[in-house]
Amino acid sequence: MSAMSSWDLMAGAAGQRPQLSGRPASNTRILVLGAGLSGLVAAYELGKLGYDCRVLEARDRVGGLEWAVQRGSTHTEVGGERQVCGFDEGQYVNVGPWRIPYSHEGVLGYCRELGVPLQVFINEAENSYFYFQGAAAGPLANRRVRMREVRADLTGHINELLLKAMDQHALDQLLTAEDQERLKTFLVREGYLDSSTHAYKAFENRGEGDPYDLVALLQGGFGNRLRSVPAVEGTAAAPMFQPIGGMDQISKGFQRTMGAERITLNAEVQSVHQDDRGVKVVYRDTRTGKTTEVPADYVIVSMPLTIVSGLDINLSDDLMQAVKDVTYSNSAKIGLAMKRRFWEEDDHIFGGHLYSDLPIGEFSYPSCDYFTRKGVLLGLYSNGPIGNLIDQPIAERIEYVLTYASKVHPQIRTEFESGYAVFWKKVPYSLGGYASGRNVARRQRLSQVDNRIVIGSAATTPRSAPDWQEGAVAAGWQALESIHARAMRG
Amino acid sequence: MSAMSSWDLMAGAAGQRPQLSGRPASNTRILVLGAGLSGLVAAYELGKLGYDCRVLEARDRVGGLEWAVQRGSTHTEVGGERQVCGFDEGQYVNVGPWRIPYSHEGVLGYCRELGVPLQVFINEAENSYFYFQGAAAGPLANRRVRMREVRADLTGHINELLLKAMDQHALDQLLTAEDQERLKTFLVREGYLDSSTHAYKAFENRGEGDPYDLVALLQGGFGNRLRSVPAVEGTAAAPMFQPIGGMDQISKGFQRTMGAERITLNAEVQSVHQDDRGVKVVYRDTRTGKTTEVPADYVIVSMPLTIVSGLDINLSDDLMQAVKDVTYSNSAKIGLAMKRRFWEEDDHIFGGHLYSDLPIGEFSYPSCDYFTRKGVLLGLYSNGPIGNLIDQPIAERIEYVLTYASKVHPQIRTEFESGYAVFWKKVPYSLGGYASGRNVARRQRLSQVDNRIVIGSAATTPRSAPDWQEGAVAAGWQALESIHARAMRG
């Protein structure tokens, strides 16, 4: 994630929809292949501009990576194992994107325009636990320690140390006596120090128990997560949002607004052939097996490049080579439905994450439906390989997560109801999470119009845009701008 | 507020509903006077226990202080000025209680039981502004400064100072060389210091602009709001919640669950006369003027003591004296409906408060309906007198708030649509906010059963409970426990 932050800071600059001039000739047909976020954005805007725009989508749902798995959700992995989600009605887990920083004006602007209600996604919760095993040394290794306690104790100890240094006149060359008094007042108050002795000791707002030792806290490795202001996504971090009811409410908002007839589901693209007069796309209905040829003037390919690379499509050789050069992440998420929200009831944790070095990546608590009975934990979120986990039967992957998570939450065994694992490398029509790396030259090449076809999936996100869904929006904008310019040239 | 924190920490202990043994004789009639939260809790629980329980409420709505003012809401102040709320449909402001700390298990337990959906109330937002005029000195007086910037800059400067002190060996007696290295690593990372020079300088996550000077920040008085862990409500602070759609969704949940027929609205109590055989309550229908006498075996008085003190009720003299000795707060709130959520669009503020010394108390941003078009600001929240504001015509009170708020948010003038002011001292059937002070002996006296009557409003909240709505729940529990014990004795 940290590698993203310099990109993400540029989010503001990318938050502008393209201002397109010129109107298309009537009946100019554009086919968008793939109803993920980038494809939907392109199709929606082109439709508004007057194009005869239609989307083909291989799955039986819109959204692509935007997927809130819920009761009845199903997919069959490459390799053959099939899951059907058995969560209770109303329970869900976002297995693709799950949080929207407030600065992602592209995505959020569409939420507003399409009437998608948002709620706060809690990305940092003071009651969260730290739990470090291998990475930690000292007495706090393999122990649950609250973020609140870590923050209180580190601040308290450090402020006390600085006050001691001031008593030794260590700052006399740097600050006047008056300013040192001001600083002392601040340090005592901020760190809840004893006002007369300036010692740090247990205090009510920290919670029960004695403070942890400074050295133990530093050894424990907890400090890495504590920064003066949030580091993930830079200034874009807090607050974050999520659509109420699941991330794919955004895609469904596009579908509803564009009209369902504009999007053909269960349409697996077989071939894309262009010549100087147009493009012919053949798709197969995945339910009936019937193939259909659709003519278009232009095509935006908003499918993952993992799929494009194996497609019968006549792109120029160097563009196809650029497509094939892109690798995709091993992103995976596992949702764990629980009979009882024990993290709320027993641990007073409401949203946020577990900070651990357990080999389950991110483990997170739902930012919705607080104080209700059941809930779905995000048991694993990883963007890289976790041993050979992806090769295990799904039940064993879930068992793996339960085993590690129960070190922090022993209740998870008895409260577990059912799980659902999405390893995007094995999800048909995805075969990966997001395009790895941000090779600028390659992205520029990928985004160039190839006669009548342009690639518009998130792998082409321009340099000025962040990743996340905002990048998919920016990629959609870039593609529609390019194809509109192409159409205007005729 | 700060005076409350030691009470509030006891919230956990008070979070238990009374376990009542014994069943009432059939047809034991209990009248509860007042459908505020304490009265509703008592009536609901007594009904479950088998009492024939009924509530009389003078207003045309349940909830008492729990009031989400919205389109059509109306009240006529003592003094005669009438308001009718002209907010757009769906817009509202909580003019009574507005936030529920996660530890308030009494209130939250009822939300769960009654099916009242909750959302996060953002009580601290990094993008919030500080604005100090009179209280501040130095170059940052009368300037908008972000909490994020203050936090980043204070931490950065302080960490840099401690590193300098360590370079002067000020901590050599306190920490080993190895531990000092660990500490240095933490300080550099936490404070975003330059890793080689250990200097604090501008960095991306802080936002645009150069850091503020340490002394300027300390002079500006911003430090008071920055503590290692939240101080308001102690460990109970984060996160906080609010019912979706307005705080009175809780009262409406009781009303719905108990059955509307259990609660008589527009029933202004005229007299309460008890003798050894029972209690006779006379109420007047505020719409028709008709008076009705209702017999009961026992009565719980859950009206504010401001009302009880003027009531024709035969309590023993010393109890009535205790009632009259209680004074009530000057609590007031003003909601300001805005045509545009400029604080979100222009300032990227989502929930939370303005931290200022402007004479408008708390000024806050809505924690709901983010990224929609309109919104209602809380322009003023105060629990004490603000000059003679309460004596001004309502339009002038609103004008007063707009004048001060425009120092921080100049857009407020052009975006202002309409306001609604609730000064509880002038609200009929309230005549004040909450009972001031927590005189333990007086509260104990107030809570004792007086033959067949017990007082059960929030003014009797037991010492073990916090204030806020949780205190009203605890008062209701205490009253129903007392009256049940009384009924069991017969």
mmCIF file of C-alpha atoms in Angstrom, chain B residues 167-463:
data_model
loop_
_atom_site.group_PDB
_atom_site.id
_atom_site.type_symbol
_atom_site.label_atom_id
_atom_site.label_comp_id
_atom_site.label_asym_id
_atom_site.label_seq_id
_atom_site.Cartn_x
_atom_site.Cartn_y
_atom_site.Cartn_z
ATOM 1 C CA ASP B 167 21.739 13.940 20.699
ATOM 2 C CA GLN B 168 22.790 15.959 23.753
ATOM 3 C CA HIS B 169 22.689 12.726 25.771
ATOM 4 C CA ALA B 170 19.819 13.980 27.893
ATOM 5 C CA LEU B 171 18.318 10.486 28.083
ATOM 6 C CA ASP B 172 21.510 8.478 28.568
ATOM 7 C CA GLN B 173 20.711 7.875 32.212
ATOM 8 C CA LEU B 174 17.219 6.691 31.376
ATOM 9 C CA LEU B 175 17.507 4.494 28.287
ATOM 10 C CA THR B 176 20.167 2.186 26.905
ATOM 11 C CA ALA B 177 21.761 3.058 23.594
ATOM 12 C CA GLU B 178 19.816 0.269 21.960
ATOM 13 C CA ASP B 179 16.486 1.495 23.313
ATOM 14 C CA GLN B 180 17.329 5.046 22.294
ATOM 15 C CA GLU B 181 17.807 3.797 18.749
ATOM 16 C CA ARG B 182 14.417 2.119 18.872
ATOM 17 C CA LEU B 183 12.888 5.316 20.176
ATOM 18 C CA LYS B 184 14.563 7.398 17.481
ATOM 19 C CA THR B 185 13.183 5.142 14.792
ATOM 20 C CA PHE B 186 9.717 5.537 16.226
ATOM 21 C CA LEU B 187 9.948 9.312 16.598
ATOM 22 C CA VAL B 188 11.155 9.787 13.049
ATOM 23 C CA ARG B 189 8.430 7.617 11.646
ATOM 24 C CA GLU B 190 5.585 8.841 13.797
ATOM 25 C CA GLY B 191 6.400 12.494 13.187
ATOM 26 C CA TYR B 192 7.327 12.204 9.496
ATOM 27 C CA LEU B 193 10.796 13.592 10.221
ATOM 28 C CA ASP B 194 13.575 13.592 7.689
ATOM 29 C CA SER B 195 15.298 10.274 8.210
ATOM 30 C CA SER B 196 18.816 11.674 8.016
ATOM 31 C CA THR B 197 18.581 15.195 9.461
ATOM 32 C CA HIS B 198 15.716 14.402 11.863
ATOM 33 C CA ALA B 199 14.210 17.735 10.938
ATOM 34 C CA TYR B 200 10.470 18.237 10.722
ATOM 35 C CA LYS B 201 9.331 19.714 7.452
ATOM 36 C CA ALA B 202 6.342 19.769 5.136
ATOM 37 C CA PHE B 203 5.139 16.319 4.066
ATOM 38 C CA GLU B 204 2.406 15.033 1.850
ATOM 39 C CA ASN B 205 0.034 13.500 4.356
ATOM 40 C CA ARG B 206 -0.201 16.760 6.274
ATOM 41 C CA GLY B 207 -1.713 18.599 3.343
ATOM 42 C CA GLU B 208 -0.572 21.695 1.506
ATOM 43 C CA GLY B 209 1.507 24.478 2.985
ATOM 44 C CA ASP B 210 4.435 24.825 5.342
ATOM 45 C CA PRO B 211 4.282 23.597 8.927
ATOM 46 C CA TYR B 212 3.238 26.072 11.554
ATOM 47 C CA ASP B 213 5.754 27.185 14.105
ATOM 48 C CA LEU B 214 5.726 25.271 17.407
ATOM 49 C CA VAL B 215 5.415 28.396 19.521
ATOM 50 C CA ALA B 216 2.667 29.776 17.313
ATOM 51 C CA LEU B 217 0.723 26.532 17.768
ATOM 52 C CA LEU B 218 1.148 26.586 21.525
ATOM 53 C CA GLN B 219 0.185 30.259 21.687
ATOM 54 C CA GLY B 220 -2.817 29.600 19.524
ATOM 55 C CA GLY B 221 -4.319 27.412 22.206
ATOM 56 C CA PHE B 222 -4.926 24.513 19.842
ATOM 57 C CA GLY B 223 -3.149 22.028 22.053
ATOM 58 C CA ASN B 224 -6.015 21.741 24.480
ATOM 59 C CA ARG B 225 -7.987 19.638 22.050
ATOM 60 C CA LEU B 226 -5.177 17.238 21.272
ATOM 61 C CA ARG B 227 -4.706 14.420 23.698
ATOM 62 C CA SER B 228 -3.207 10.977 23.276
ATOM 63 C CA VAL B 229 -6.627 9.369 23.540
ATOM 64 C CA PRO B 230 -9.998 11.105 23.481
ATOM 65 C CA ALA B 231 -10.898 12.782 26.726
ATOM 66 C CA VAL B 232 -14.579 13.458 26.308
ATOM 67 C CA GLU B 233 -16.455 10.604 27.912
ATOM 68 C CA GLY B 234 -13.219 8.791 28.589
ATOM 69 C CA THR B 235 -12.904 5.307 27.222
ATOM 70 C CA ALA B 236 -16.470 5.641 26.128
ATOM 71 C CA ALA B 237 -15.676 8.191 23.464
ATOM 72 C CA ALA B 238 -14.943 6.449 20.199
ATOM 73 C CA PRO B 239 -16.850 5.485 18.290
ATOM 74 C CA MET B 240 -20.167 7.186 18.844
ATOM 75 C CA PHE B 241 -23.482 6.397 17.220
ATOM 76 C CA GLN B 242 -26.769 8.008 16.289
ATOM 77 C CA PRO B 243 -30.040 6.506 15.120
ATOM 78 C CA ILE B 244 -30.510 6.826 11.382
ATOM 79 C CA GLY B 245 -33.135 9.501 10.757
ATOM 80 C CA GLY B 246 -32.996 11.267 14.109
ATOM 81 C CA MET B 247 -32.539 10.572 17.780
ATOM 82 C CA ASP B 248 -36.278 10.281 18.419
ATOM 83 C CA GLN B 249 -36.280 7.058 16.439
ATOM 84 C CA ILE B 250 -35.559 5.517 19.837
ATOM 85 C CA SER B 251 -38.714 6.917 21.414
ATOM 86 C CA LYS B 252 -40.683 6.022 18.325
ATOM 87 C CA GLY B 253 -39.308 2.501 18.645
ATOM 88 C CA PHE B 254 -40.750 2.273 22.156
ATOM 89 C CA GLN B 255 -44.048 3.712 20.953
ATOM 90 C CA ARG B 256 -44.250 1.232 18.084
ATOM 91 C CA THR B 257 -43.319 -1.754 20.246
ATOM 92 C CA MET B 258 -45.553 -0.901 23.210
ATOM 93 C CA GLY B 259 -48.472 -0.054 20.955
ATOM 94 C CA ALA B 260 -49.611 3.489 20.318
ATOM 95 C CA GLU B 261 -52.705 2.922 22.472
ATOM 96 C CA ARG B 262 -50.537 2.704 25.586
ATOM 97 C CA ILE B 263 -49.457 6.320 25.161
ATOM 98 C CA THR B 264 -51.945 9.185 25.270
ATOM 99 C CA LEU B 265 -50.537 12.247 23.527
ATOM 100 C CA ASN B 266 -51.782 15.823 23.975
ATOM 101 C CA ALA B 267 -52.548 14.931 27.590
ATOM 102 C CA GLU B 268 -51.455 17.773 29.850
ATOM 103 C CA VAL B 269 -51.442 16.621 33.457
ATOM 104 C CA GLN B 270 -53.444 18.970 35.712
ATOM 105 C CA SER B 271 -53.290 17.227 39.062
ATOM 106 C CA VAL B 272 -51.950 14.121 40.745
ATOM 107 C CA HIS B 273 -53.638 13.195 43.998
ATOM 108 C CA GLN B 274 -52.716 10.125 45.965
ATOM 109 C CA ASP B 275 -54.189 8.591 49.077
ATOM 110 C CA ASP B 276 -53.863 5.204 50.710
ATOM 111 C CA ARG B 277 -56.046 3.511 48.111
ATOM 112 C CA GLY B 278 -54.622 4.886 44.909
ATOM 113 C CA VAL B 279 -53.759 7.864 42.756
ATOM 114 C CA LYS B 280 -56.059 10.019 40.694
ATOM 115 C CA VAL B 281 -54.550 11.855 37.762
ATOM 116 C CA VAL B 282 -56.470 14.505 35.889
ATOM 117 C CA TYR B 283 -55.286 15.536 32.460
ATOM 118 C CA ARG B 284 -56.542 18.005 29.908
ATOM 119 C CA ASP B 285 -56.635 17.235 26.211
ATOM 120 C CA THR B 286 -54.706 20.143 24.731
ATOM 121 C CA ARG B 287 -56.712 20.012 21.492
ATOM 122 C CA THR B 288 -60.239 19.852 22.921
ATOM 123 C CA GLY B 289 -59.748 21.278 26.405
ATOM 124 C CA LYS B 290 -61.612 18.303 27.844
ATOM 125 C CA THR B 291 -60.369 17.033 31.180
ATOM 126 C CA THR B 292 -60.275 13.363 32.143
ATOM 127 C CA GLU B 293 -59.589 11.679 35.455
ATOM 128 C CA VAL B 294 -57.576 8.481 35.353
ATOM 129 C CA PRO B 295 -57.260 6.241 38.389
ATOM 130 C CA ALA B 296 -54.095 4.309 39.014
ATOM 131 C CA ASP B 297 -52.523 2.196 41.707
ATOM 132 C CA TYR B 298 -49.131 3.816 41.290
ATOM 133 C CA VAL B 299 -47.627 6.709 39.383
ATOM 134 C CA ILE B 300 -44.181 7.321 37.972
ATOM 135 C CA VAL B 301 -43.558 11.002 37.356
ATOM 136 C CA SER B 302 -41.147 11.228 34.442
ATOM 137 C CA MET B 303 -41.669 14.874 33.718
ATOM 138 C CA PRO B 304 -38.924 17.457 34.155
ATOM 139 C CA LEU B 305 -38.823 18.796 37.723
ATOM 140 C CA THR B 306 -39.369 22.274 36.272
ATOM 141 C CA ILE B 307 -42.900 21.073 35.544
ATOM 142 C CA VAL B 308 -43.392 18.966 38.678
ATOM 143 C CA SER B 309 -42.542 21.961 40.867
ATOM 144 C CA GLY B 310 -45.567 23.835 39.522
ATOM 145 C CA LEU B 311 -47.933 20.879 39.506
ATOM 146 C CA ASP B 312 -50.919 20.223 41.756
ATOM 147 C CA ILE B 313 -49.439 17.056 43.228
ATOM 148 C CA ASN B 314 -49.561 15.913 46.827
ATOM 149 C CA LEU B 315 -46.001 14.897 47.507
ATOM 150 C CA SER B 316 -44.564 15.133 50.986
ATOM 151 C CA ASP B 317 -43.181 18.560 51.756
ATOM 152 C CA ASP B 318 -39.527 17.658 51.866
ATOM 153 C CA LEU B 319 -39.742 15.814 48.559
ATOM 154 C CA MET B 320 -41.438 18.810 46.964
ATOM 155 C CA GLN B 321 -38.724 21.003 48.401
ATOM 156 C CA ALA B 322 -36.063 18.764 46.837
ATOM 157 C CA VAL B 323 -37.922 19.046 43.526
ATOM 158 C CA LYS B 324 -37.937 22.828 43.771
ATOM 159 C CA ASP B 325 -34.254 22.968 44.687
ATOM 160 C CA VAL B 326 -33.184 21.549 41.339
ATOM 161 C CA THR B 327 -32.263 24.003 38.629
ATOM 162 C CA TYR B 328 -32.139 23.171 34.959
ATOM 163 C CA SER B 329 -29.635 24.010 32.262
ATOM 164 C CA ASN B 330 -30.080 26.694 29.635
ATOM 165 C CA SER B 331 -29.505 24.175 26.850
ATOM 166 C CA ALA B 332 -30.128 25.511 23.376
ATOM 167 C CA LYS B 333 -29.555 24.374 19.827
ATOM 168 C CA ILE B 334 -30.034 26.094 16.512
ATOM 169 C CA GLY B 335 -30.277 24.126 13.284
ATOM 170 C CA LEU B 336 -29.337 25.865 10.061
ATOM 171 C CA ALA B 337 -30.559 24.296 6.828
ATOM 172 C CA MET B 338 -28.161 24.869 3.961
ATOM 173 C CA LYS B 339 -28.821 24.702 0.245
ATOM 174 C CA ARG B 340 -25.438 23.108 -0.335
ATOM 175 C CA ARG B 341 -23.111 21.017 1.809
ATOM 176 C CA PHE B 342 -20.301 23.505 1.310
ATOM 177 C CA TRP B 343 -18.387 22.132 4.321
ATOM 178 C CA GLU B 344 -18.090 18.846 2.454
ATOM 179 C CA GLU B 345 -17.675 20.180 -1.052
ATOM 180 C CA ASP B 346 -15.378 23.106 -0.314
ATOM 181 C CA ASP B 347 -13.721 22.162 2.974
ATOM 182 C CA HIS B 348 -13.786 18.343 2.914
ATOM 183 C CA ILE B 349 -15.276 18.195 6.385
ATOM 184 C CA PHE B 350 -17.525 15.209 7.088
ATOM 185 C CA GLY B 351 -19.070 15.281 10.528
ATOM 186 C CA GLY B 352 -17.252 16.457 13.633
ATOM 187 C CA HIS B 353 -17.112 19.924 15.097
ATOM 188 C CA LEU B 354 -15.583 23.330 14.708
ATOM 189 C CA TYR B 355 -13.197 24.000 17.600
ATOM 190 C CA SER B 356 -13.448 27.670 18.350
ATOM 191 C CA ASP B 357 -13.900 30.260 21.048
ATOM 192 C CA LEU B 358 -16.688 31.906 19.094
ATOM 193 C CA PRO B 359 -19.652 32.523 21.413
ATOM 194 C CA ILE B 360 -21.806 29.897 19.751
ATOM 195 C CA GLY B 361 -20.807 26.913 21.867
ATOM 196 C CA GLU B 362 -20.482 23.872 19.703
ATOM 197 C CA PHE B 363 -20.837 24.223 15.933
ATOM 198 C CA SER B 364 -21.127 20.877 14.178
ATOM 199 C CA TYR B 365 -21.516 19.172 10.853
ATOM 200 C CA PRO B 366 -24.026 16.401 10.140
ATOM 201 C CA SER B 367 -22.879 12.769 10.418
ATOM 202 C CA CYS B 368 -25.396 11.592 7.838
ATOM 203 C CA ASP B 369 -26.343 11.843 4.184
ATOM 204 C CA TYR B 370 -22.786 12.562 3.081
ATOM 205 C CA PHE B 371 -22.300 13.723 -0.502
ATOM 206 C CA THR B 372 -25.947 14.602 -0.932
ATOM 207 C CA ARG B 373 -27.064 18.098 -1.846
ATOM 208 C CA LYS B 374 -28.486 19.779 1.234
ATOM 209 C CA GLY B 375 -27.774 19.466 4.923
ATOM 210 C CA VAL B 376 -28.513 20.951 8.331
ATOM 211 C CA LEU B 377 -25.678 22.401 10.372
ATOM 212 C CA LEU B 378 -25.824 22.607 14.120
ATOM 213 C CA GLY B 379 -25.100 26.317 14.319
ATOM 214 C CA LEU B 380 -25.173 26.597 18.086
ATOM 215 C CA TYR B 381 -25.158 24.180 20.969
ATOM 216 C CA SER B 382 -24.800 25.670 24.391
ATOM 217 C CA ASN B 383 -25.744 24.648 27.916
ATOM 218 C CA GLY B 384 -25.389 28.038 29.494
ATOM 219 C CA PRO B 385 -26.607 31.561 28.898
ATOM 220 C CA ILE B 386 -25.124 33.332 25.904
ATOM 221 C CA GLY B 387 -25.593 36.942 26.801
ATOM 222 C CA ASN B 388 -29.279 37.718 26.458
ATOM 223 C CA LEU B 389 -29.626 35.635 23.332
ATOM 224 C CA ILE B 390 -32.642 33.772 24.686
ATOM 225 C CA ASP B 391 -34.509 37.084 25.000
ATOM 226 C CA GLN B 392 -34.009 38.019 21.362
ATOM 227 C CA PRO B 393 -36.542 37.327 18.609
ATOM 228 C CA ILE B 394 -35.728 34.020 16.950
ATOM 229 C CA ALA B 395 -34.667 35.626 13.686
ATOM 230 C CA GLU B 396 -32.063 37.609 15.602
ATOM 231 C CA ARG B 397 -30.749 34.526 17.359
ATOM 232 C CA ILE B 398 -30.258 32.893 13.985
ATOM 233 C CA GLU B 399 -28.689 36.044 12.613
ATOM 234 C CA TYR B 400 -26.296 36.062 15.580
ATOM 235 C CA VAL B 401 -25.107 32.558 14.780
ATOM 236 C CA LEU B 402 -24.738 33.271 11.084
ATOM 237 C CA THR B 403 -22.634 36.310 11.886
ATOM 238 C CA TYR B 404 -20.155 34.379 14.000
ATOM 239 C CA ALA B 405 -20.124 31.215 11.897
ATOM 240 C CA SER B 406 -19.392 33.214 8.762
ATOM 241 C CA LYS B 407 -15.995 34.096 10.225
ATOM 242 C CA VAL B 408 -15.038 30.475 9.610
ATOM 243 C CA HIS B 409 -17.460 29.613 6.829
ATOM 244 C CA PRO B 410 -18.134 32.696 4.720
ATOM 245 C CA GLN B 411 -20.342 30.604 2.417
ATOM 246 C CA ILE B 412 -22.910 30.212 5.187
ATOM 247 C CA ARG B 413 -24.633 33.455 4.258
ATOM 248 C CA THR B 414 -25.394 32.598 0.677
ATOM 249 C CA GLU B 415 -26.154 28.950 1.348
ATOM 250 C CA PHE B 416 -28.485 29.590 4.288
ATOM 251 C CA GLU B 417 -32.037 28.472 3.689
ATOM 252 C CA SER B 418 -33.849 28.430 7.028
ATOM 253 C CA GLY B 419 -33.201 27.956 10.714
ATOM 254 C CA TYR B 420 -34.914 26.484 13.727
ATOM 255 C CA ALA B 421 -34.024 27.473 17.269
ATOM 256 C CA VAL B 422 -34.798 25.403 20.342
ATOM 257 C CA PHE B 423 -34.003 27.094 23.631
ATOM 258 C CA TRP B 424 -35.203 24.508 26.100
ATOM 259 C CA LYS B 425 -35.822 27.027 28.879
ATOM 260 C CA LYS B 426 -38.571 28.439 26.695
ATOM 261 C CA VAL B 427 -39.984 25.140 25.448
ATOM 262 C CA PRO B 428 -43.351 24.331 27.069
ATOM 263 C CA TYR B 429 -43.375 21.115 29.106
ATOM 264 C CA SER B 430 -39.576 21.298 29.363
ATOM 265 C CA LEU B 431 -38.585 24.723 30.714
ATOM 266 C CA GLY B 432 -34.952 23.685 30.718
ATOM 267 C CA GLY B 433 -32.473 21.155 29.436
ATOM 268 C CA TYR B 434 -31.090 18.820 32.072
ATOM 269 C CA ALA B 435 -30.971 18.988 35.863
ATOM 270 C CA SER B 436 -27.839 20.926 36.784
ATOM 271 C CA GLY B 437 -25.287 19.476 39.159
ATOM 272 C CA ARG B 438 -25.313 16.030 40.674
ATOM 273 C CA ASN B 439 -26.094 16.556 44.337
ATOM 274 C CA VAL B 440 -26.014 12.954 45.510
ATOM 275 C CA ALA B 441 -28.098 13.390 48.648
ATOM 276 C CA ARG B 442 -30.759 15.315 46.755
ATOM 277 C CA ARG B 443 -30.901 12.762 43.989
ATOM 278 C CA GLN B 444 -31.315 9.990 46.514
ATOM 279 C CA ARG B 445 -34.152 11.885 48.154
ATOM 280 C CA LEU B 446 -35.770 12.579 44.797
ATOM 281 C CA SER B 447 -35.712 8.923 43.865
ATOM 282 C CA GLN B 448 -37.482 7.612 46.952
ATOM 283 C CA VAL B 449 -41.027 6.344 46.626
ATOM 284 C CA ASP B 450 -43.518 8.760 48.200
ATOM 285 C CA ASN B 451 -46.387 6.471 49.175
ATOM 286 C CA ARG B 452 -47.684 5.579 45.692
ATOM 287 C CA ILE B 453 -45.658 7.974 43.591
ATOM 288 C CA VAL B 454 -42.039 7.913 42.493
ATOM 289 C CA ILE B 455 -40.137 10.458 40.448
ATOM 290 C CA GLY B 456 -38.426 8.830 37.509
ATOM 291 C CA SER B 457 -37.100 11.573 35.265
ATOM 292 C CA ALA B 458 -33.432 11.945 34.424
ATOM 293 C CA ALA B 459 -32.957 14.323 37.350
ATOM 294 C CA THR B 460 -32.906 11.212 39.559
ATOM 295 C CA THR B 461 -30.189 9.413 37.600
ATOM 296 C CA PRO B 462 -28.268 7.342 40.134
ATOM 297 C CA ARG B 463 -24.658 8.097 40.894
#
